[in-house]
Amino acid sequence: MTKKYHLITLGCQMNEHDSEVISALVENMGYLAVQTPDDADLIIINTCAVRKKPEDKVASLLGKFAALKIEKPDLIIAVGGGMSQQEDAAKYLKNRFPYLDLIFGTHALSRLPDLINEAGSRRNTIIEIDESYADREGLPVAHSGGFKAWLPVIYGCDNYCSYCIVPYVRGRERSRAMTDIIAEAGKLASQGYIELTLLGQNVNSYGQDLPGQVTFSELLAELNQIEGLERIRFMTSHPKDLSTDLIETVKNGEKICEHFHLPVQSGSNRILEAMNRRYTREHYLELVNSINRNVPGVSITSDIIVGFPGEEEEDFLSTVDLLEKARFDNAFSFLYSPRINTAASELADTLTHAEKENRLQRLNQVQHRISKEINENLAGQTVELLVEGESKANSEIQSGRTRTNKLVHFKSNKDLTGKLVRVKITEVRTWNLIGEIDHAPWQFQPK
Ligand code: 5AD
Ligand code: SF4
């Protein structure tokens, strides 16, 4: 009988991509994907350690799976990803959930088939967090969408922002060879993928660890030449490393989408320094100006941490002020949560949860207003969409993304999934836009 697996992914796009590798590896072992854990012979949770919330989710999921394990003693339960990679968290998981069969870290993907086979024939929990298996070049990928794909360009992070666990769970920065990336992009294009999103914790430092010191801009310019691709996206950019070259490349590369995800984290220089971000608010705002000046119609999104240790009301107001000045298309805001081993976890938490929540709400109110105001400028304009499929709420409505990554809903009785269409914006909301298909002849607008 065919064995079945159920995979749960928490966290960011890099984790989603890792899950595509996990899927391909277990499918090559003969497992078939199923949507519910009840039917599975193998359950894998791909965890994230960046913030506390996804960690809490892991404990609640594992608690639920205990009953399944009693019913089906041969069921294999595995936990991978960022949480597993930390030695302390791995030990905690093993002690609290002794029925866990396998705990594998972010560096263990190449060993996963062997580990699963081993887990099936052993009674005790296997822990694999050795960094020496980190090389993952050539591992298979089960791409989850037929027309857009993730493409990692650099793994790990060397920045050690004081609040962040990523350097500890994803290791040193490792750029993939440009030839490997270009070959993979070419293959994806020939298989019909028209949109690629280049992934890295800090794409701007791509190439610095490679012989010949290629740059991220050079990589983008090469990818822009690949026939068949229509859109190239990238994330995440670190403000301290974003070059004028990159802005120029986004401006000129006709396939490169006009969107920067450029996390600022705080608008207070004092807090930025305590966060070890290595830029000032002035430098950041200058970058935003330069991007806006050079790339017409660009969108800029950001991440903000609220309630970092020592954040005074004055610091918080500087962040609100930065939001007003930078005018992001959107900003994702998070309550600070201390992460084990990080420098900031040594600092005393100076705010109550209620104070942090209050700041988060005030910040979100400002950002929601700004997002809506920016979207209002799009009313009446015609934009290009890559259609992603039916809207979740209503099957008569289809949804797509603009080059600037905004979600637009429109009516169509034809399934246009995976197609590029032109839509005229008729209604503006904070989170999305409503439009109607524009049948006017296509006028190519050179950048
Ligand atoms: N607490 C809260 N938010 C965090 N982030 C990273 N580490 C923490 C933390 N300890 C946020 C940052 C980052 C995003 C991916 O997660 O804003 O840009
Ligand atoms: Fe974390 Fe900073 Fe690296 Fe981003 S740049 S992954 S916030 S350490």
mmCIF file of C-alpha atoms in Angstrom, residues 147-401:
data_model
loop_
_atom_site.group_PDB
_atom_site.id
_atom_site.type_symbol
_atom_site.label_atom_id
_atom_site.label_comp_id
_atom_site.label_asym_id
_atom_site.label_seq_id
_atom_site.Cartn_x
_atom_site.Cartn_y
_atom_site.Cartn_z
ATOM 1 C CA PHE A 147 3.705 29.195 -12.934
ATOM 2 C CA LYS A 148 5.665 30.794 -10.078
ATOM 3 C CA ALA A 149 8.566 29.400 -8.113
ATOM 4 C CA TRP A 150 10.902 30.233 -5.262
ATOM 5 C CA LEU A 151 14.604 30.289 -6.098
ATOM 6 C CA PRO A 152 17.054 30.568 -3.180
ATOM 7 C CA VAL A 153 20.218 32.502 -4.012
ATOM 8 C CA ILE A 154 21.892 32.781 -0.600
ATOM 9 C CA TYR A 155 21.443 30.734 2.562
ATOM 10 C CA GLY A 156 22.139 31.824 6.134
ATOM 11 C CA CYS A 157 22.937 35.247 7.559
ATOM 12 C CA ASP A 158 26.035 36.900 9.031
ATOM 13 C CA ASN A 159 24.424 40.069 10.331
ATOM 14 C CA TYR A 160 23.622 39.159 13.912
ATOM 15 C CA CYS A 161 20.904 41.719 14.480
ATOM 16 C CA SER A 162 20.694 41.574 18.247
ATOM 17 C CA TYR A 163 17.095 40.261 18.384
ATOM 18 C CA CYS A 164 17.411 37.666 15.641
ATOM 19 C CA ILE A 165 17.909 33.922 15.839
ATOM 20 C CA VAL A 166 18.423 33.359 12.097
ATOM 21 C CA PRO A 167 22.273 33.347 12.118
ATOM 22 C CA TYR A 168 22.109 30.643 14.802
ATOM 23 C CA VAL A 169 19.612 28.405 13.038
ATOM 24 C CA ARG A 170 20.555 28.959 9.408
ATOM 25 C CA GLY A 171 24.306 29.308 9.768
ATOM 26 C CA ARG A 172 26.870 31.448 7.929
ATOM 27 C CA GLU A 173 26.058 33.173 4.638
ATOM 28 C CA ARG A 174 26.512 30.827 1.698
ATOM 29 C CA SER A 175 25.825 32.124 -1.802
ATOM 30 C CA ARG A 176 24.882 29.610 -4.441
ATOM 31 C CA ALA A 177 27.093 29.600 -7.532
ATOM 32 C CA MET A 178 25.724 31.937 -10.184
ATOM 33 C CA THR A 179 25.913 29.154 -12.810
ATOM 34 C CA ASP A 180 23.719 26.889 -10.646
ATOM 35 C CA ILE A 181 21.129 29.632 -10.118
ATOM 36 C CA ILE A 182 21.027 30.551 -13.794
ATOM 37 C CA ALA A 183 20.751 26.912 -14.848
ATOM 38 C CA GLU A 184 17.878 26.362 -12.413
ATOM 39 C CA ALA A 185 16.108 29.541 -13.545
ATOM 40 C CA GLY A 186 16.476 28.499 -17.207
ATOM 41 C CA LYS A 187 15.061 25.070 -16.451
ATOM 42 C CA LEU A 188 12.108 26.565 -14.575
ATOM 43 C CA ALA A 189 11.417 28.959 -17.459
ATOM 44 C CA SER A 190 11.464 26.083 -19.960
ATOM 45 C CA GLN A 191 8.946 24.235 -17.764
ATOM 46 C CA GLY A 192 6.541 27.182 -17.983
ATOM 47 C CA TYR A 193 7.343 29.079 -14.791
ATOM 48 C CA ILE A 194 6.972 32.755 -15.603
ATOM 49 C CA GLU A 195 7.608 34.313 -12.176
ATOM 50 C CA LEU A 196 10.602 33.623 -9.949
ATOM 51 C CA THR A 197 11.141 34.981 -6.452
ATOM 52 C CA LEU A 198 14.797 35.025 -5.455
ATOM 53 C CA LEU A 199 15.170 34.240 -1.776
ATOM 54 C CA GLY A 200 17.756 35.105 0.820
ATOM 55 C CA GLN A 201 17.799 36.500 4.344
ATOM 56 C CA ASN A 202 19.839 39.325 2.870
ATOM 57 C CA VAL A 203 19.953 39.086 -0.915
ATOM 58 C CA ASN A 204 22.124 42.194 -1.084
ATOM 59 C CA SER A 205 25.141 40.340 0.228
ATOM 60 C CA TYR A 206 24.823 37.731 -2.524
ATOM 61 C CA GLY A 207 28.198 36.883 -4.038
ATOM 62 C CA GLN A 208 30.458 38.434 -1.423
ATOM 63 C CA ASP A 209 31.591 34.968 -0.344
ATOM 64 C CA LEU A 210 32.117 33.702 -3.897
ATOM 65 C CA PRO A 211 35.363 33.771 -5.875
ATOM 66 C CA GLY A 212 35.318 36.794 -8.195
ATOM 67 C CA GLN A 213 32.859 38.611 -5.929
ATOM 68 C CA VAL A 214 29.838 38.767 -8.204
ATOM 69 C CA THR A 215 27.069 41.067 -7.026
ATOM 70 C CA PHE A 216 23.344 40.619 -6.619
ATOM 71 C CA SER A 217 22.751 43.253 -9.325
ATOM 72 C CA GLU A 218 24.878 41.238 -11.755
ATOM 73 C CA LEU A 219 22.899 38.119 -10.939
ATOM 74 C CA LEU A 220 19.608 39.954 -11.503
ATOM 75 C CA ALA A 221 20.806 41.390 -14.797
ATOM 76 C CA GLU A 222 21.727 37.867 -15.996
ATOM 77 C CA LEU A 223 18.379 36.421 -14.939
ATOM 78 C CA ASN A 224 16.621 39.267 -16.745
ATOM 79 C CA GLN A 225 17.953 37.801 -20.022
ATOM 80 C CA ILE A 226 16.276 34.420 -19.604
ATOM 81 C CA GLU A 227 13.689 33.808 -22.258
ATOM 82 C CA GLY A 228 10.242 32.783 -21.071
ATOM 83 C CA LEU A 229 10.441 34.507 -17.686
ATOM 84 C CA GLU A 230 8.069 37.444 -17.246
ATOM 85 C CA ARG A 231 8.631 38.517 -13.660
ATOM 86 C CA ILE A 232 11.568 38.379 -11.272
ATOM 87 C CA ARG A 233 11.069 39.233 -7.612
ATOM 88 C CA PHE A 234 13.523 39.164 -4.727
ATOM 89 C CA MET A 235 13.482 39.362 -0.949
ATOM 90 C CA THR A 236 14.731 40.372 1.607
ATOM 91 C CA SER A 237 16.911 43.492 1.210
ATOM 92 C CA HIS A 238 19.011 44.799 4.099
ATOM 93 C CA PRO A 239 19.186 48.618 4.141
ATOM 94 C CA LYS A 240 22.878 48.649 5.045
ATOM 95 C CA ASP A 241 23.824 46.725 1.877
ATOM 96 C CA LEU A 242 21.347 47.990 -0.706
ATOM 97 C CA SER A 243 23.425 49.487 -3.520
ATOM 98 C CA THR A 244 22.670 52.207 -6.057
ATOM 99 C CA ASP A 245 23.584 49.562 -8.637
ATOM 100 C CA LEU A 246 20.661 47.449 -7.483
ATOM 101 C CA ILE A 247 18.245 50.373 -7.749
ATOM 102 C CA GLU A 248 19.557 51.001 -11.271
ATOM 103 C CA THR A 249 19.128 47.315 -12.196
ATOM 104 C CA VAL A 250 15.538 47.247 -10.952
ATOM 105 C CA LYS A 251 14.870 50.431 -12.894
ATOM 106 C CA ASN A 252 16.249 48.998 -16.143
ATOM 107 C CA GLY A 253 15.463 45.288 -16.015
ATOM 108 C CA GLU A 254 12.107 44.939 -17.718
ATOM 109 C CA LYS A 255 11.346 41.614 -15.986
ATOM 110 C CA ILE A 256 12.442 42.780 -12.550
ATOM 111 C CA CYS A 257 9.412 43.766 -10.501
ATOM 112 C CA GLU A 258 9.243 47.234 -8.963
ATOM 113 C CA HIS A 259 9.046 46.129 -5.363
ATOM 114 C CA PHE A 260 11.521 46.291 -2.482
ATOM 115 C CA HIS A 261 10.959 44.546 0.827
ATOM 116 C CA LEU A 262 13.265 46.637 2.976
ATOM 117 C CA PRO A 263 12.750 46.027 6.705
ATOM 118 C CA VAL A 264 13.532 49.100 8.797
ATOM 119 C CA GLN A 265 12.662 47.533 12.204
ATOM 120 C CA SER A 266 12.673 50.894 14.046
ATOM 121 C CA GLY A 267 12.736 54.612 13.335
ATOM 122 C CA SER A 268 14.848 55.467 16.377
ATOM 123 C CA ASN A 269 18.624 55.667 15.920
ATOM 124 C CA ARG A 270 19.150 54.628 19.534
ATOM 125 C CA ILE A 271 17.103 51.459 19.056
ATOM 126 C CA LEU A 272 18.609 50.759 15.618
ATOM 127 C CA GLU A 273 22.010 50.792 17.261
ATOM 128 C CA ALA A 274 20.871 48.484 20.055
ATOM 129 C CA MET A 275 19.462 46.202 17.355
ATOM 130 C CA ASN A 276 22.875 46.185 15.609
ATOM 131 C CA ARG A 277 21.255 47.157 12.312
ATOM 132 C CA ARG A 278 24.213 49.333 11.249
ATOM 133 C CA TYR A 279 22.297 52.149 9.545
ATOM 134 C CA THR A 280 20.543 55.277 10.744
ATOM 135 C CA ARG A 281 17.010 56.479 10.103
ATOM 136 C CA GLU A 282 18.498 59.257 7.952
ATOM 137 C CA HIS A 283 20.322 56.743 5.754
ATOM 138 C CA TYR A 284 17.195 54.638 5.506
ATOM 139 C CA LEU A 285 15.001 57.562 4.449
ATOM 140 C CA GLU A 286 17.630 58.572 1.901
ATOM 141 C CA LEU A 287 17.445 55.050 0.412
ATOM 142 C CA VAL A 288 13.656 55.247 0.233
ATOM 143 C CA ASN A 289 13.955 58.602 -1.540
ATOM 144 C CA SER A 290 16.468 57.262 -3.967
ATOM 145 C CA ILE A 291 14.310 54.213 -4.773
ATOM 146 C CA ASN A 292 11.229 56.394 -5.282
ATOM 147 C CA ARG A 293 13.130 58.895 -7.440
ATOM 148 C CA ASN A 294 14.636 56.249 -9.691
ATOM 149 C CA VAL A 295 11.979 53.577 -10.051
ATOM 150 C CA PRO A 296 8.618 54.983 -11.150
ATOM 151 C CA GLY A 297 5.604 53.309 -9.557
ATOM 152 C CA VAL A 298 7.763 51.272 -7.161
ATOM 153 C CA SER A 299 6.295 49.779 -3.986
ATOM 154 C CA ILE A 300 8.255 49.511 -0.763
ATOM 155 C CA THR A 301 7.254 47.273 2.131
ATOM 156 C CA SER A 302 8.895 46.914 5.514
ATOM 157 C CA ASP A 303 9.040 45.024 8.808
ATOM 158 C CA ILE A 304 8.853 46.750 12.196
ATOM 159 C CA ILE A 305 9.543 45.391 15.661
ATOM 160 C CA VAL A 306 7.554 47.042 18.449
ATOM 161 C CA GLY A 307 8.651 46.920 22.076
ATOM 162 C CA PHE A 308 12.356 46.152 21.730
ATOM 163 C CA PRO A 309 13.998 46.263 25.209
ATOM 164 C CA GLY A 310 14.481 49.884 26.281
ATOM 165 C CA GLU A 311 12.078 51.293 23.666
ATOM 166 C CA GLU A 312 10.755 54.532 25.192
ATOM 167 C CA GLU A 313 7.636 56.329 24.016
ATOM 168 C CA GLU A 314 9.937 58.796 22.253
ATOM 169 C CA ASP A 315 11.623 55.981 20.297
ATOM 170 C CA PHE A 316 8.255 54.580 19.348
ATOM 171 C CA LEU A 317 7.113 58.010 18.130
ATOM 172 C CA SER A 318 10.241 58.180 15.952
ATOM 173 C CA THR A 319 9.108 54.937 14.332
ATOM 174 C CA VAL A 320 5.640 56.358 13.724
ATOM 175 C CA ASP A 321 7.268 59.465 12.265
ATOM 176 C CA LEU A 322 9.417 57.315 9.971
ATOM 177 C CA LEU A 323 6.281 55.553 8.756
ATOM 178 C CA GLU A 324 4.789 58.937 7.850
ATOM 179 C CA LYS A 325 7.951 59.946 5.995
ATOM 180 C CA ALA A 326 8.744 56.674 4.233
ATOM 181 C CA ARG A 327 5.097 56.007 3.339
ATOM 182 C CA PHE A 328 5.371 52.261 2.884
ATOM 183 C CA ASP A 329 2.864 50.430 0.735
ATOM 184 C CA ASN A 330 2.649 48.018 3.625
ATOM 185 C CA ALA A 331 4.520 47.260 6.838
ATOM 186 C CA PHE A 332 4.435 44.023 8.808
ATOM 187 C CA SER A 333 4.724 44.778 12.494
ATOM 188 C CA PHE A 334 5.712 42.324 15.193
ATOM 189 C CA LEU A 335 5.813 42.421 18.973
ATOM 190 C CA TYR A 336 9.372 41.863 20.116
ATOM 191 C CA SER A 337 9.904 38.396 21.575
ATOM 192 C CA PRO A 338 13.228 37.404 23.170
ATOM 193 C CA ARG A 339 14.973 34.561 21.342
ATOM 194 C CA ILE A 340 17.381 32.227 23.050
ATOM 195 C CA ASN A 341 21.141 32.922 22.582
ATOM 196 C CA THR A 342 20.574 36.305 20.934
ATOM 197 C CA ALA A 343 22.302 39.385 22.356
ATOM 198 C CA ALA A 344 19.022 41.204 23.009
ATOM 199 C CA SER A 345 17.697 38.324 25.099
ATOM 200 C CA GLU A 346 20.185 39.459 27.788
ATOM 201 C CA LEU A 347 18.523 42.880 27.949
ATOM 202 C CA ALA A 348 15.782 43.520 30.470
ATOM 203 C CA ASP A 349 12.313 43.699 28.923
ATOM 204 C CA THR A 350 11.147 47.172 29.939
ATOM 205 C CA LEU A 351 7.548 47.071 28.732
ATOM 206 C CA THR A 352 4.482 45.135 29.756
ATOM 207 C CA HIS A 353 2.660 43.078 27.169
ATOM 208 C CA ALA A 354 -0.243 45.544 27.276
ATOM 209 C CA GLU A 355 2.085 48.478 26.539
ATOM 210 C CA LYS A 356 3.588 46.639 23.583
ATOM 211 C CA GLU A 357 0.131 45.722 22.284
ATOM 212 C CA ASN A 358 -0.981 49.327 22.611
ATOM 213 C CA ARG A 359 1.992 50.548 20.552
ATOM 214 C CA LEU A 360 1.440 47.851 17.955
ATOM 215 C CA GLN A 361 -2.175 48.937 17.511
ATOM 216 C CA ARG A 362 -1.264 52.609 17.213
ATOM 217 C CA LEU A 363 1.398 51.770 14.656
ATOM 218 C CA ASN A 364 -0.948 49.584 12.638
ATOM 219 C CA GLN A 365 -3.598 52.307 12.547
ATOM 220 C CA VAL A 366 -1.126 54.745 11.014
ATOM 221 C CA GLN A 367 0.107 52.184 8.494
ATOM 222 C CA HIS A 368 -3.399 51.118 7.466
ATOM 223 C CA ARG A 369 -4.283 54.735 6.721
ATOM 224 C CA ILE A 370 -1.113 55.171 4.640
ATOM 225 C CA SER A 371 -1.617 51.881 2.752
ATOM 226 C CA LYS A 372 -5.133 52.950 1.805
ATOM 227 C CA GLU A 373 -4.004 56.429 0.753
ATOM 228 C CA ILE A 374 -1.311 54.945 -1.505
ATOM 229 C CA ASN A 375 -3.724 52.440 -3.012
ATOM 230 C CA GLU A 376 -6.183 55.260 -3.755
ATOM 231 C CA ASN A 377 -3.701 56.625 -6.285
ATOM 232 C CA LEU A 378 -4.249 53.451 -8.292
ATOM 233 C CA ALA A 379 -7.987 54.041 -8.801
ATOM 234 C CA GLY A 380 -8.771 54.254 -12.517
ATOM 235 C CA GLN A 381 -5.315 52.977 -13.521
ATOM 236 C CA THR A 382 -4.745 49.882 -15.610
ATOM 237 C CA VAL A 383 -2.269 47.420 -14.143
ATOM 238 C CA GLU A 384 -0.715 44.122 -15.207
ATOM 239 C CA LEU A 385 -1.707 41.120 -13.082
ATOM 240 C CA LEU A 386 -0.368 37.620 -12.848
ATOM 241 C CA VAL A 387 -3.519 35.634 -12.046
ATOM 242 C CA GLU A 388 -3.083 33.296 -9.086
ATOM 243 C CA GLY A 389 -6.484 31.580 -9.193
ATOM 244 C CA GLU A 390 -9.958 31.795 -7.751
ATOM 245 C CA SER A 391 -10.474 34.012 -4.733
ATOM 246 C CA LYS A 392 -10.724 31.989 -1.523
ATOM 247 C CA ALA A 393 -14.005 33.639 -0.582
ATOM 248 C CA ASN A 394 -15.838 33.525 -3.927
ATOM 249 C CA SER A 395 -15.222 31.182 -6.861
ATOM 250 C CA GLU A 396 -16.598 33.661 -9.412
ATOM 251 C CA ILE A 397 -13.858 36.065 -8.468
ATOM 252 C CA GLN A 398 -10.245 35.602 -9.508
ATOM 253 C CA SER A 399 -7.217 37.136 -7.860
ATOM 254 C CA GLY A 400 -3.864 38.252 -9.106
ATOM 255 C CA ARG A 401 -0.842 40.285 -8.127
#
